[in-house]
mmCIF file of C-alpha atoms and ligand atoms in Angstrom:
data_model
loop_
_atom_site.group_PDB
_atom_site.id
_atom_site.type_symbol
_atom_site.label_atom_id
_atom_site.label_comp_id
_atom_site.label_asym_id
_atom_site.label_seq_id
_atom_site.Cartn_x
_atom_site.Cartn_y
_atom_site.Cartn_z
ATOM 1 C CA UNK A 24 0.000 0.000 0.000
ATOM 2 C CA UNK A 25 2.852 2.356 0.788
ATOM 3 C CA UNK A 26 4.540 1.618 -2.527
ATOM 4 C CA UNK A 27 1.359 2.375 -4.484
ATOM 5 C CA UNK A 28 0.826 5.647 -2.649
ATOM 6 C CA UNK A 29 4.449 6.721 -2.573
ATOM 7 C CA UNK A 30 4.629 10.485 -3.117
ATOM 8 C CA UNK A 31 6.550 11.752 -6.153
ATOM 9 C CA UNK A 32 9.897 13.383 -5.499
ATOM 10 C CA UNK A 33 9.435 16.733 -3.781
ATOM 11 C CA UNK A 34 5.664 16.278 -3.349
ATOM 12 C CA UNK A 35 3.897 16.145 -0.012
ATOM 13 C CA UNK A 36 2.845 12.692 1.179
ATOM 14 C CA UNK A 37 -0.852 12.016 0.568
ATOM 15 C CA UNK A 38 -3.322 11.054 3.275
ATOM 16 C CA UNK A 39 -3.466 7.570 1.798
ATOM 17 C CA UNK A 40 0.296 7.237 2.033
ATOM 18 C CA UNK A 41 0.343 8.321 5.670
ATOM 19 C CA UNK A 42 -2.484 5.916 6.479
ATOM 20 C CA UNK A 43 -0.594 3.063 4.815
ATOM 21 C CA UNK A 44 2.509 4.055 6.733
ATOM 22 C CA UNK A 45 0.638 3.895 10.017
ATOM 23 C CA UNK A 46 -0.730 0.461 9.124
ATOM 24 C CA UNK A 47 2.752 -0.812 8.310
ATOM 25 C CA UNK A 48 4.136 0.523 11.578
ATOM 26 C CA UNK A 49 1.305 -1.142 13.465
ATOM 27 C CA UNK A 50 1.942 -4.471 11.755
ATOM 28 C CA UNK A 51 5.643 -4.319 12.561
ATOM 29 C CA UNK A 52 4.979 -3.420 16.166
ATOM 30 C CA UNK A 53 2.625 -6.382 16.426
ATOM 31 C CA UNK A 54 5.228 -8.795 15.057
ATOM 32 C CA UNK A 55 7.813 -7.432 17.485
ATOM 33 C CA UNK A 56 5.432 -7.980 20.416
ATOM 34 C CA UNK A 57 4.653 -11.505 19.255
ATOM 35 C CA UNK A 58 8.357 -12.364 19.039
ATOM 36 C CA UNK A 59 8.982 -10.939 22.485
ATOM 37 C CA UNK A 60 6.038 -12.896 23.872
ATOM 38 C CA UNK A 61 7.216 -16.172 22.339
ATOM 39 C CA UNK A 62 10.765 -15.608 23.601
ATOM 40 C CA UNK A 63 9.530 -14.895 27.133
ATOM 41 C CA UNK A 64 7.276 -17.952 27.254
ATOM 42 C CA UNK A 65 10.029 -20.184 25.909
ATOM 43 C CA UNK A 66 12.564 -18.816 28.396
ATOM 44 C CA UNK A 67 10.116 -19.204 31.243
ATOM 45 C CA UNK A 68 9.554 -22.848 30.390
ATOM 46 C CA UNK A 69 13.315 -23.403 30.273
ATOM 47 C CA UNK A 70 14.101 -21.879 33.647
ATOM 48 C CA UNK A 71 11.065 -23.455 35.296
ATOM 49 C CA UNK A 72 12.136 -26.962 34.356
ATOM 50 C CA UNK A 73 15.908 -26.703 34.775
ATOM 51 C CA UNK A 74 18.306 -25.514 37.492
ATOM 52 C CA UNK A 75 21.281 -25.041 35.229
ATOM 53 C CA UNK A 76 21.168 -24.093 31.575
ATOM 54 C CA UNK A 77 24.006 -23.908 29.080
ATOM 55 C CA UNK A 78 23.489 -21.982 25.871
ATOM 56 C CA UNK A 79 25.587 -20.876 22.996
ATOM 57 C CA UNK A 80 26.577 -17.227 23.253
ATOM 58 C CA UNK A 81 25.145 -16.780 19.832
ATOM 59 C CA UNK A 82 26.042 -13.769 17.725
ATOM 60 C CA UNK A 83 22.971 -12.902 15.647
ATOM 61 C CA UNK A 84 25.129 -11.010 13.170
ATOM 62 C CA UNK A 85 26.640 -14.260 11.990
ATOM 63 C CA UNK A 86 23.329 -15.600 10.654
ATOM 64 C CA UNK A 87 22.138 -12.213 9.441
ATOM 65 C CA UNK A 88 24.939 -12.288 6.887
ATOM 66 C CA UNK A 89 24.068 -15.762 5.650
ATOM 67 C CA UNK A 90 21.393 -17.026 3.282
ATOM 68 C CA UNK A 91 19.196 -17.735 6.303
ATOM 69 C CA UNK A 92 19.009 -14.094 7.311
ATOM 70 C CA UNK A 93 15.247 -13.836 6.967
ATOM 71 C CA UNK A 94 14.576 -16.980 8.958
ATOM 72 C CA UNK A 95 17.083 -15.912 11.602
ATOM 73 C CA UNK A 96 15.443 -12.522 11.987
ATOM 74 C CA UNK A 97 12.046 -14.169 12.254
ATOM 75 C CA UNK A 98 13.222 -16.411 15.053
ATOM 76 C CA UNK A 99 14.721 -13.366 16.840
ATOM 77 C CA UNK A 100 17.525 -15.508 18.220
ATOM 78 C CA UNK A 101 19.327 -12.611 19.862
ATOM 79 C CA UNK A 102 16.193 -11.465 21.677
ATOM 80 C CA UNK A 103 15.454 -15.051 22.670
ATOM 81 C CA UNK A 104 18.898 -15.471 24.189
ATOM 82 C CA UNK A 105 18.450 -12.203 26.045
ATOM 83 C CA UNK A 106 15.080 -13.373 27.376
ATOM 84 C CA UNK A 107 16.648 -16.616 28.599
ATOM 85 C CA UNK A 108 19.446 -14.799 30.426
ATOM 86 C CA UNK A 109 17.045 -12.316 32.003
ATOM 87 C CA UNK A 110 14.580 -15.016 33.049
ATOM 88 C CA UNK A 111 17.420 -17.078 34.524
ATOM 89 C CA UNK A 112 18.616 -14.100 36.559
ATOM 90 C CA UNK A 113 15.118 -13.358 37.769
ATOM 91 C CA UNK A 114 14.560 -16.911 38.968
ATOM 92 C CA UNK A 115 18.076 -17.480 40.308
ATOM 93 C CA UNK A 116 19.042 -20.116 37.773
ATOM 94 C CA UNK A 117 22.542 -20.952 36.644
ATOM 95 C CA UNK A 118 22.597 -19.809 33.011
ATOM 96 C CA UNK A 119 25.957 -20.198 31.316
ATOM 97 C CA UNK A 120 26.819 -18.890 27.899
ATOM 98 C CA UNK A 121 29.627 -20.580 26.028
ATOM 99 C CA UNK A 122 31.725 -19.541 23.076
ATOM 100 C CA UNK A 123 29.830 -20.519 19.918
ATOM 101 C CA UNK A 124 32.783 -21.480 17.712
ATOM 102 C CA UNK A 125 32.938 -25.073 16.440
ATOM 103 C CA UNK A 126 29.970 -26.364 18.410
ATOM 104 C CA UNK A 127 28.893 -28.441 15.425
ATOM 105 C CA UNK A 128 32.401 -29.612 14.580
ATOM 106 C CA UNK A 129 33.538 -30.825 17.977
ATOM 107 C CA UNK A 130 32.709 -34.246 19.315
ATOM 108 C CA UNK A 131 30.680 -34.008 22.499
ATOM 109 C CA UNK A 132 31.988 -37.314 23.742
ATOM 110 C CA UNK A 133 35.754 -37.266 23.164
ATOM 111 C CA UNK A 134 36.334 -33.596 22.336
ATOM 112 C CA UNK A 135 37.981 -34.179 18.975
ATOM 113 C CA UNK A 136 37.355 -31.574 16.299
ATOM 114 C CA UNK A 137 36.224 -32.605 12.844
ATOM 115 C CA UNK A 138 38.510 -31.570 10.006
ATOM 116 C CA UNK A 139 35.691 -30.175 7.917
ATOM 117 C CA UNK A 140 32.621 -28.088 8.447
ATOM 118 C CA UNK A 141 29.459 -30.177 8.535
ATOM 119 C CA UNK A 142 27.108 -29.213 5.712
ATOM 120 C CA UNK A 143 23.679 -28.244 7.005
ATOM 121 C CA UNK A 144 22.081 -31.145 5.151
ATOM 122 C CA UNK A 145 24.172 -33.621 7.122
ATOM 123 C CA UNK A 146 22.028 -34.329 10.163
ATOM 124 C CA UNK A 147 24.169 -36.983 11.803
ATOM 125 C CA UNK A 148 27.512 -36.290 13.401
ATOM 126 C CA UNK A 149 30.013 -39.121 13.217
ATOM 127 C CA UNK A 150 33.279 -38.684 15.075
ATOM 128 C CA UNK A 151 36.372 -39.838 13.211
ATOM 129 C CA UNK A 152 38.354 -40.122 16.450
ATOM 130 C CA UNK A 153 36.088 -42.171 18.711
ATOM 131 C CA UNK A 154 33.502 -43.336 16.186
ATOM 132 C CA UNK A 155 30.509 -42.047 18.085
ATOM 133 C CA UNK A 156 27.508 -41.274 15.884
ATOM 134 C CA UNK A 157 24.785 -38.966 17.155
ATOM 135 C CA UNK A 158 22.151 -36.650 15.750
ATOM 136 C CA UNK A 159 23.863 -33.391 14.852
ATOM 137 C CA UNK A 160 21.873 -31.200 17.253
ATOM 138 C CA UNK A 161 22.320 -33.628 20.109
ATOM 139 C CA UNK A 162 26.080 -33.624 19.648
ATOM 140 C CA UNK A 163 26.157 -29.820 19.618
ATOM 141 C CA UNK A 164 24.036 -29.678 22.758
ATOM 142 C CA UNK A 165 26.493 -32.035 24.407
ATOM 143 C CA UNK A 166 29.453 -29.875 23.356
ATOM 144 C CA UNK A 167 27.765 -26.779 24.802
ATOM 145 C CA UNK A 168 27.115 -28.576 28.092
ATOM 146 C CA UNK A 169 30.706 -29.768 28.415
ATOM 147 C CA UNK A 170 32.031 -26.306 27.564
ATOM 148 C CA UNK A 171 29.818 -24.719 30.196
ATOM 149 C CA UNK A 172 31.375 -27.050 32.735
ATOM 150 C CA UNK A 173 28.108 -28.788 33.510
ATOM 151 C CA UNK A 174 28.503 -32.511 33.946
ATOM 152 C CA UNK A 175 26.672 -34.215 31.118
ATOM 153 C CA UNK A 176 26.347 -37.404 33.150
ATOM 154 C CA UNK A 177 22.674 -37.997 33.848
ATOM 155 C CA UNK A 178 21.649 -35.237 31.478
ATOM 156 C CA UNK A 179 20.844 -37.740 28.746
ATOM 157 C CA UNK A 180 17.098 -37.966 28.407
ATOM 158 C CA UNK A 181 16.562 -36.032 31.613
ATOM 159 C CA UNK A 182 13.170 -34.499 31.216
ATOM 160 C CA UNK A 183 11.191 -33.272 34.169
ATOM 161 C CA UNK A 184 8.115 -35.288 34.980
ATOM 162 C CA UNK A 185 9.338 -38.334 33.160
ATOM 163 C CA UNK A 186 11.091 -41.322 34.745
ATOM 164 C CA UNK A 187 14.707 -41.674 33.680
ATOM 165 C CA UNK A 188 14.395 -45.196 32.263
ATOM 166 C CA UNK A 189 11.194 -44.600 30.289
ATOM 167 C CA UNK A 190 13.396 -43.823 27.314
ATOM 168 C CA UNK A 191 15.006 -47.250 27.267
ATOM 169 C CA UNK A 192 11.671 -49.056 27.217
HETATM 170 ZN ZN1 ZN B 1367 34.573 -38.392 19.372
#
């Protein structure tokens, strides 16, 4: 609507243009509120269920420069991280941020670093040093935990409200 009503160079903006501009601003404000709301609810769930949380100290700029920029902006990863840190502080939880480099390349079990970057399509991480093979995200999560200095023992499959050995059955 703004593009259609765009005033010619040097001309005053029409009423229609200003109305469209207000609508656009409203829509953007709404999206921002929705992102904030989602981030808060997600962070709240995280700190409610866990005493200690390790997260990647993610730099949003890194994704903003990639081909996933739009998706990254939509997920508002930076704001989400901020919400998690704030919520953790508010509820006295141990939130640790770790350096984000090589979290997908390192092995979460033996600490060896893969020689090559894992393409995004490759969903399974297989360690060349110790031979462990895990889902990519799970391996990264493990690396983050180890880096934060939180003992990963007993973390496997630890979900609140669910018995530990339900997973094996
Ligand atoms: Zn390994």
